[in-house]
Amino acid sequence: MTSKAKILIVDDDLDSVELLTKRLRAEGYHTSEAYDGEQALRQVEEYRPDVVILDIKMPKIDGYEVCRRLKSSEDTRLIPIIMLTVKRKVPDKVKGLDVGADDYIPKPFDYRELSPRVRYWAAVKMEVEERVRRIKRLEQELIDSERLAAIGQTVASLGHYMKNILFGLKGGFYLASTGSKENSTDSLKTGWEMLERNMGRISDLVLDLLEYSRDLEPEYENCFPNEIANEVCEHLGAKAKENGVEIIRDFDPSLQEVLLDPKDIHRCLLNLVSNAIDACLFDPDEEKKWVVHVRTVSENDGAVRFEVSDNGCGMDEDVKKKLFTTFFSTKEGRGTGLGLLIAQKIVQEHDGTITVESQVGRGSTFTIRLPHRDGATQGAMVNEGHQT
Ligand SMILES: Nc1ncnc2c1ncn2[C@@H]1O[C@H](COP(=O)(O)OP(=O)(O)O)[C@@H](O)[C@H]1O
Ligand SMILES: [Mg+2]
C-alpha cells in the first residue's frame, strides 16, 4: 500500500531530482518535482503528496520557509517532510526540526539510507489519514445518534400529549352520545364541553407545531412597537378580565418606528402575556390583586425592550431550568409547552435575547431585547409605496 504513495521531490539541483525520481519510481512510488520554494508550495496544493522530500538551500523561498508554511497550515500540516541538506552542522538540523520537519537526512546521502525513511513516513501518513477518517466517522455517528435520541424524545412527548387529548375527545364523545340517548341534558352539556375543550387543545397544538417548525426568515417591516404591544393587550383583555387580572400598559412614548417582523413579535408577546395571565390563575393566593404589566422601553443604543411582568404564582428553579424545552408545561394538559420555545425562536431570529426573573409566590418578569436594525427609513419608503 505504501509503495503507491505520492512523493514530492523539492530540490534546485536537477541531477539529484532526476536520480531520486528514478529510484523512487523503481520502488513503485508516484513522484512529482519542484525546483524552488514557490513551485513546491503550489505543487503541494495541486499534487497532494503523501511525503515531501525537501532540500534546504533553494532560491527565493528556502526549504525552512516552505516547511514552516506547510506545517502551519491546517490543510497540509499532516504531510510528513524529510529535509535534505549539505550542512552537517547541528544548529541547522535543530532549525529544521524547529520549523516542524519530521525527519532530516544530510546530503550527499546514500539512497539505501533514504529509502526506509520514505517507506516509514509514507506508512505513517496513511495511518494518520485512516485515523482521521475513523474519527470523522465516529463524530458523525455520534451526531446522528444524538439527533435520533432527540427526535425519539420529542415524538414520545408528542404522543403522550396527543393521547391525553384523544382520551378527552373519547370521554366527551361518550358523555355526549349517552346524554343524547338517555335524554340527559347534563351529560350532553358536559360531553359537549369536553369535546370543545379538546378540539381547542388539538388546534392549539397543531398551530404551535407549525409555528415552531416553520423555517422562514422574519419579514422585516417598519412598525411601532407600542402598537404591537397594545394590540396584544387588547387581544387578551377579555381573558384577563374574566379571570380578575388587570393588564397595565406602560409604553415608552419616545419609542420610534423600528424594523422588525410585527406578526412574529405580536405572537411572541401574546405567548408571554398569555402565560402571565395563566400564572395569576395558577396562583393559590386568592387574596392578591393580580396584575400583569406590559412595558416597552426605548434603549439608548436604539434597541427595543419589552417587559411582561406578573404577580402570579412564580416558578421554582426546577421549572426555570426547563422553561425553554419542548413540550414542557405545568398546566396539566391545558398548555402545549411550546409557547416559550416559539417566543425564544422568534427573538433569536431577530438577533435578540429573552431573559426571565422569577420568585415563587411573587411573580415573574420576562424581558425581550431586540437590537436596533439598520434600514428603517428605507423600509418605511417601501411600505408606503415610495420606491425610487
Ligand atoms: N409568567 C409565568 N409565571 C410562571 N410560570 C410560567 C410563566 N411563563 C411560563 N411559565 C412556565 O413555563 C411553562 C412553559 O410555558 P410555555 O412554553 O408557554 O407552555 P404552556 O404555556 O403551554 O405551558 C408553563 O407551563 C409554566 O410552568
Ligand atoms: Mg404558554
Coordinates of C-alpha atoms and ligand atoms in Angstrom, one line a residue:
M1 CA 0.0 0.0 0.0
T2 CA 2.8 2.4 0.9
S3 CA 4.5 1.8 -2.4
K4 CA 1.6 3.6 -4.1
A5 CA 2.3 6.7 -2.1
K6 CA 2.9 10.1 -3.8
I7 CA 6.3 11.7 -3.2
L8 CA 7.1 15.3 -4.0
I9 CA 10.8 15.9 -4.5
V10 CA 11.9 19.5 -4.0
D11 CA 15.4 20.5 -4.9
D12 CA 17.1 23.1 -7.2
D13 CA 19.6 20.6 -8.3
L14 CA 18.3 18.9 -11.5
D15 CA 20.6 15.9 -11.3
S16 CA 19.7 14.9 -7.8
V17 CA 15.9 15.3 -8.6
E18 CA 16.4 13.1 -11.6
L19 CA 18.3 10.5 -9.7
L20 CA 15.7 10.4 -6.8
T21 CA 12.8 10.2 -9.2
K22 CA 14.3 7.2 -10.9
R23 CA 15.0 5.4 -7.7
L24 CA 11.6 6.1 -6.1
R25 CA 9.7 5.2 -9.2
A26 CA 11.6 1.9 -9.4
E27 CA 10.2 1.2 -5.9
G28 CA 6.7 1.8 -7.2
Y29 CA 6.1 5.3 -5.8
H30 CA 4.4 8.1 -7.8
T31 CA 6.6 11.1 -7.9
S32 CA 6.4 14.8 -8.8
E33 CA 9.1 17.5 -8.6
A34 CA 9.6 21.2 -7.8
Y35 CA 12.7 23.3 -8.3
D36 CA 12.1 26.2 -5.9
G37 CA 10.1 27.0 -2.9
E38 CA 7.2 28.8 -4.6
Q39 CA 6.8 25.9 -7.0
A40 CA 6.9 23.5 -4.1
L41 CA 4.0 25.2 -2.3
R42 CA 2.0 25.2 -5.5
Q43 CA 2.7 21.5 -6.1
V44 CA 1.7 20.5 -2.6
E45 CA -1.7 22.1 -3.3
E46 CA -2.2 20.5 -6.7
Y47 CA -0.4 17.2 -6.3
R48 CA -1.4 16.5 -2.6
P49 CA 1.7 14.4 -1.9
D50 CA 2.0 11.8 0.9
V51 CA 5.6 12.7 1.7
V52 CA 7.7 15.7 0.8
I53 CA 11.5 15.4 0.3
L54 CA 12.7 18.9 0.8
D55 CA 16.1 20.5 0.1
I56 CA 17.0 23.4 2.4
K57 CA 19.1 25.6 0.1
M58 CA 17.0 26.9 -2.7
P59 CA 16.4 30.2 -4.5
K60 CA 13.5 32.6 -3.5
I61 CA 11.8 30.8 -0.6
D62 CA 14.2 28.4 1.1
G63 CA 13.4 24.9 2.5
Y64 CA 12.9 26.1 6.1
E65 CA 10.3 28.6 5.0
V66 CA 8.4 26.0 2.8
C67 CA 8.4 23.7 5.8
R68 CA 7.2 26.4 8.2
R69 CA 4.3 27.3 5.9
L70 CA 3.3 23.7 5.2
K71 CA 3.3 22.9 8.9
S72 CA 1.4 26.0 9.9
S73 CA -1.5 25.4 7.5
E74 CA -4.3 23.2 8.8
D75 CA -4.6 21.7 5.3
T76 CA -1.1 20.5 4.9
R77 CA 0.4 20.1 8.4
L78 CA -0.1 16.3 8.4
I79 CA 2.1 15.7 5.3
P80 CA 5.5 14.3 6.6
I81 CA 8.5 16.3 5.5
I82 CA 12.0 14.8 5.1
M83 CA 14.6 17.6 4.9
L84 CA 17.8 17.2 2.9
T85 CA 20.9 19.4 3.4
V86 CA 24.6 19.5 2.8
K87 CA 25.0 21.1 6.2
R88 CA 26.1 18.6 8.8
K89 CA 26.1 21.2 11.5
V90 CA 23.9 20.5 14.5
P91 CA 22.3 24.1 14.6
D92 CA 20.9 23.5 11.0
K93 CA 19.4 20.2 12.0
V94 CA 17.9 21.8 15.1
K95 CA 16.4 24.6 12.9
G96 CA 15.0 22.0 10.5
L97 CA 13.2 20.2 13.3
D98 CA 12.3 23.6 14.8
V99 CA 10.2 24.6 11.8
G100 CA 8.4 21.3 12.0
A101 CA 10.3 18.9 9.7
D102 CA 9.6 15.3 10.6
D103 CA 12.9 13.9 9.6
Y104 CA 16.4 15.1 8.5
I105 CA 18.9 13.5 6.1
P106 CA 22.4 15.0 5.4
K107 CA 23.5 15.3 1.8
P108 CA 25.1 13.7 0.0
F109 CA 23.0 10.7 1.1
D110 CA 23.1 7.1 0.3
Y111 CA 19.8 6.1 -1.3
R112 CA 19.8 3.0 0.9
E113 CA 19.5 5.4 3.9
L114 CA 16.7 7.4 2.4
S115 CA 14.6 4.5 1.1
P116 CA 13.5 3.1 4.5
R117 CA 12.8 6.6 5.8
V118 CA 10.4 7.3 2.8
R119 CA 8.7 4.0 3.4
Y120 CA 8.3 4.7 7.1
W121 CA 6.9 8.2 6.6
A122 CA 4.5 7.1 3.8
A123 CA 3.2 4.4 6.1
V124 CA 2.8 7.0 8.9
K125 CA 0.9 9.3 6.6
M126 CA -1.5 6.5 5.5
E127 CA -2.1 5.5 9.2
V128 CA -2.8 9.1 10.2
E129 CA -5.2 9.5 7.3
E130 CA -7.0 6.3 8.3
R131 CA -7.3 7.5 11.9
V132 CA -8.6 10.9 10.9
R133 CA -11.2 9.2 8.7
R134 CA -12.2 7.0 11.6
I135 CA -12.5 9.9 14.0
K136 CA -14.7 11.8 11.5
R137 CA -16.9 8.8 11.0
L138 CA -17.3 8.4 14.8
E139 CA -18.1 12.1 15.2
Q140 CA -20.8 11.8 12.5
E141 CA -22.2 8.6 14.2
L142 CA -22.4 10.5 17.5
I143 CA -24.2 13.4 16.0
D144 CA -26.7 11.1 14.2
S145 CA -27.4 9.1 17.3
E146 CA -27.9 12.2 19.4
R147 CA -30.3 13.6 16.8
L148 CA -32.2 10.3 16.8
A149 CA -32.4 10.3 20.6
A150 CA -33.8 13.9 20.5
I151 CA -36.3 13.0 17.8
G152 CA -37.4 9.9 19.8
Q153 CA -37.9 12.0 22.9
T154 CA -39.9 14.6 21.0
V155 CA -42.1 12.0 19.4
A156 CA -42.7 10.3 22.8
S157 CA -43.8 13.6 24.4
L158 CA -46.0 14.5 21.5
G159 CA -47.6 11.0 21.5
H160 CA -48.3 11.3 25.2
Y161 CA -49.8 14.8 24.8
M162 CA -52.0 13.6 21.9
K163 CA -53.1 10.5 23.8
N164 CA -54.4 12.8 26.6
I165 CA -56.3 14.8 24.0
L166 CA -57.7 11.6 22.5
F167 CA -58.9 10.4 25.9
G168 CA -60.6 13.8 26.3
L169 CA -62.3 13.5 22.9
K170 CA -63.4 9.9 23.6
G171 CA -64.7 10.8 27.0
G172 CA -66.6 13.8 25.6
F173 CA -68.0 11.8 22.8
Y174 CA -69.1 9.0 25.2
L175 CA -70.9 11.5 27.5
A176 CA -72.5 13.4 24.7
S177 CA -73.8 10.3 23.0
T178 CA -75.1 8.7 26.2
G179 CA -76.6 12.0 27.1
S180 CA -78.5 12.2 23.8
K181 CA -79.6 8.6 24.0
E182 CA -80.8 8.9 27.6
N183 CA -82.1 12.4 27.1
S184 CA -79.8 13.8 29.9
T185 CA -79.0 17.4 29.2
D186 CA -76.3 17.4 31.9
S187 CA -74.3 14.6 30.3
L188 CA -74.8 16.1 26.9
K189 CA -73.6 19.5 28.1
T190 CA -70.6 18.1 29.9
G191 CA -69.7 15.9 27.0
W192 CA -70.1 18.7 24.5
E193 CA -67.8 21.0 26.7
M194 CA -65.2 18.2 26.8
L195 CA -65.3 17.9 23.0
E196 CA -65.0 21.6 22.6
R197 CA -62.1 21.9 25.0
N198 CA -60.1 19.1 23.4
M199 CA -60.8 20.3 19.9
G200 CA -59.3 23.6 21.1
R201 CA -56.3 21.8 22.5
I202 CA -55.6 19.9 19.3
S203 CA -56.0 23.1 17.3
D204 CA -53.5 25.0 19.6
L205 CA -51.1 22.1 19.3
V206 CA -51.2 21.9 15.5
L207 CA -50.8 25.7 15.2
D208 CA -47.9 25.8 17.7
L209 CA -46.2 22.9 16.0
L210 CA -46.5 24.6 12.6
E211 CA -45.2 27.8 14.1
Y212 CA -42.3 26.1 15.8
S213 CA -41.2 24.1 12.7
R214 CA -41.6 27.0 10.3
D215 CA -38.3 27.8 8.7
L216 CA -38.8 31.3 7.4
E217 CA -36.7 34.4 7.9
P218 CA -38.5 37.2 9.7
E219 CA -40.3 39.6 7.3
Y220 CA -39.0 42.9 8.5
E221 CA -41.2 45.9 8.3
N222 CA -41.2 49.4 9.8
C223 CA -43.6 49.4 12.7
F224 CA -44.3 50.9 16.1
P225 CA -43.5 48.5 19.0
N226 CA -46.1 50.3 21.2
E227 CA -48.8 49.5 18.7
I228 CA -47.9 45.8 18.7
A229 CA -47.9 45.7 22.5
N230 CA -51.2 47.5 22.6
E231 CA -52.8 45.0 20.2
V232 CA -51.7 42.1 22.3
C233 CA -53.2 43.7 25.5
E234 CA -56.5 44.3 23.6
H235 CA -56.5 40.7 22.3
L236 CA -56.1 39.3 25.8
G237 CA -58.1 41.9 27.6
A238 CA -61.3 39.8 27.8
K239 CA -59.4 36.7 29.1
A240 CA -57.7 38.8 31.8
K241 CA -60.9 40.5 32.9
E242 CA -62.8 37.2 33.1
N243 CA -60.2 35.9 35.5
G244 CA -59.9 39.0 37.6
V245 CA -56.5 40.0 36.2
E246 CA -55.7 43.7 35.4
I247 CA -53.4 44.4 32.5
I248 CA -51.4 47.7 33.0
R249 CA -49.9 49.2 29.9
D250 CA -46.7 51.2 30.4
F251 CA -45.5 52.2 27.0
D252 CA -42.5 54.5 26.4
P253 CA -43.8 57.4 24.3
S254 CA -40.3 58.1 22.9
L255 CA -40.2 54.7 21.1
Q256 CA -39.9 55.4 17.4
E257 CA -40.7 53.3 14.4
V258 CA -38.3 50.2 14.2
L259 CA -37.6 47.4 11.8
L260 CA -39.0 44.0 12.9
D261 CA -41.5 41.4 11.9
P262 CA -44.7 42.7 13.5
K263 CA -46.6 39.4 13.2
D264 CA -43.8 37.4 14.9
I265 CA -43.3 39.9 17.7
H266 CA -47.1 40.0 18.2
R267 CA -47.1 36.2 18.5
C268 CA -44.1 36.3 20.9
L269 CA -45.7 38.9 23.2
L270 CA -49.1 37.1 23.0
N271 CA -47.4 34.0 24.4
L272 CA -45.7 35.9 27.2
V273 CA -48.8 37.9 28.3
S274 CA -51.0 34.8 28.0
N275 CA -48.5 32.9 30.3
A276 CA -48.6 35.9 32.7
I277 CA -52.4 35.7 33.0
D278 CA -52.2 31.9 33.5
A279 CA -49.6 32.5 36.2
C280 CA -52.2 34.6 38.1
L281 CA -54.8 31.9 37.6
F282 CA -52.4 29.2 39.0
D283 CA -51.6 31.4 42.0
P284 CA -53.2 29.9 45.1
D285 CA -53.2 33.3 46.9
E286 CA -56.8 34.3 46.3
E287 CA -56.4 37.5 48.3
K288 CA -54.0 39.0 45.9
K289 CA -54.9 41.7 43.4
W290 CA -53.4 40.2 40.2
V291 CA -51.8 42.5 37.7
V292 CA -49.9 42.0 34.5
H293 CA -47.6 44.8 33.5
V294 CA -46.7 45.2 29.8
R295 CA -43.9 47.7 29.4
T296 CA -42.0 48.9 26.3
V297 CA -38.7 50.8 26.6
S298 CA -36.5 52.6 24.0
E299 CA -32.9 51.9 24.9
N300 CA -30.0 54.4 24.2
D301 CA -28.4 52.2 21.5
G302 CA -31.7 52.0 19.6
A303 CA -32.7 48.6 20.9
V304 CA -36.3 47.9 21.9
R305 CA -37.1 46.3 25.2
F306 CA -40.4 44.6 26.0
E307 CA -41.1 43.5 29.6
V308 CA -44.0 41.4 30.7
S309 CA -44.3 41.0 34.5
D310 CA -47.0 39.3 36.6
N311 CA -47.5 38.9 40.3
G312 CA -48.8 35.4 39.9
C313 CA -47.5 32.0 41.1
G314 CA -43.9 32.5 40.0
M315 CA -41.7 29.5 39.4
D316 CA -39.1 27.5 41.2
E317 CA -35.5 26.7 40.0
D318 CA -36.6 23.4 38.5
V319 CA -39.3 24.9 36.3
K320 CA -36.9 27.8 35.4
K321 CA -34.4 25.3 34.1
K322 CA -37.0 23.5 31.9
L323 CA -38.8 26.6 30.6
F324 CA -37.4 26.6 27.1
T325 CA -37.6 22.8 26.4
T326 CA -40.0 21.1 24.1
F327 CA -43.5 20.3 25.4
F328 CA -42.6 21.4 29.0
S329 CA -45.8 22.6 30.6
T330 CA -47.1 22.6 34.2
K331 CA -50.6 23.4 33.1
E332 CA -51.8 19.8 33.2
G333 CA -52.9 19.4 29.6
R334 CA -54.0 22.9 29.2
G335 CA -50.8 24.1 27.6
T336 CA -48.8 22.8 24.7
G337 CA -45.5 23.6 26.3
L338 CA -44.3 25.2 23.0
G339 CA -45.2 28.9 23.7
L340 CA -41.9 29.9 25.2
L341 CA -39.9 27.9 22.7
I342 CA -41.7 29.7 19.9
A343 CA -41.1 33.1 21.6
Q344 CA -37.4 32.2 22.0
K345 CA -37.1 31.2 18.4
I346 CA -38.6 34.4 17.2
V347 CA -36.4 36.5 19.4
Q348 CA -33.3 34.7 18.3
E349 CA -34.3 35.1 14.6
H350 CA -34.3 38.9 15.4
D351 CA -30.8 38.5 17.0
G352 CA -32.3 39.5 20.3
T353 CA -32.4 38.0 23.8
I354 CA -35.1 36.7 26.1
T355 CA -34.5 36.5 29.9
V356 CA -36.5 35.7 32.9
E357 CA -36.6 36.5 36.6
S358 CA -39.0 34.8 38.9
Q359 CA -39.8 34.1 42.6
V360 CA -42.2 31.6 43.8
G361 CA -45.4 33.3 45.1
R362 CA -44.1 36.7 44.0
G363 CA -44.4 36.5 40.2
S364 CA -42.2 36.6 37.1
T365 CA -40.8 39.1 34.6
F366 CA -39.9 38.1 31.0
T367 CA -37.7 40.6 29.2
I368 CA -37.2 40.7 25.4
R369 CA -34.4 42.9 24.0
L370 CA -34.3 43.4 20.2
P371 CA -31.2 45.2 18.9
H372 CA -31.5 48.1 16.5
R373 CA -31.7 47.1 12.9
D374 CA -30.5 49.4 10.2
G375 CA -32.6 50.3 7.2
A376 CA -35.6 51.7 9.0
T377 CA -36.2 54.7 6.6
Q378 CA -35.7 52.5 3.5
G379 CA -38.2 50.0 4.8
A380 CA -40.7 52.8 5.5
M381 CA -40.4 54.1 2.0
V382 CA -41.0 50.7 0.5
N383 CA -44.0 50.1 2.8
E384 CA -45.6 53.4 1.8
G385 CA -45.0 52.7 -1.9
H386 CA -42.5 55.5 -2.4
Q387 CA -39.9 53.2 -4.1
T388 CA -37.3 55.1 -6.0
Ligands
LIG1 N1 -45.2 34.1 33.8 C1 -45.0 32.8 34.2 N2 -45.1 32.5 35.5 C2 -45.0 31.3 35.9 N3 -44.7 30.2 35.2 C3 -44.5 30.4 33.9 C4 -44.7 31.7 33.3 N4 -44.5 31.6 32.0 C5 -44.2 30.3 31.7 N5 -44.2 29.6 32.8 C6 -44.0 28.2 33.0 O1 -43.4 27.7 31.8 C7 -44.1 26.6 31.2 C8 -43.9 26.6 29.7 O2 -44.6 27.8 29.1 P1 -45.0 27.7 27.6 O3 -43.8 27.2 26.8 O4 -45.6 29.0 27.3 O5 -46.0 26.5 27.6 P2 -47.5 26.4 28.1 O6 -48.0 27.8 28.4 O7 -48.2 25.8 27.0 O8 -47.5 25.6 29.4 C9 -45.5 26.8 31.7 O9 -46.3 25.6 31.7 C10 -45.2 27.4 33.1 O10 -44.9 26.3 34.0
MG2 MG -47.7 29.4 27.1

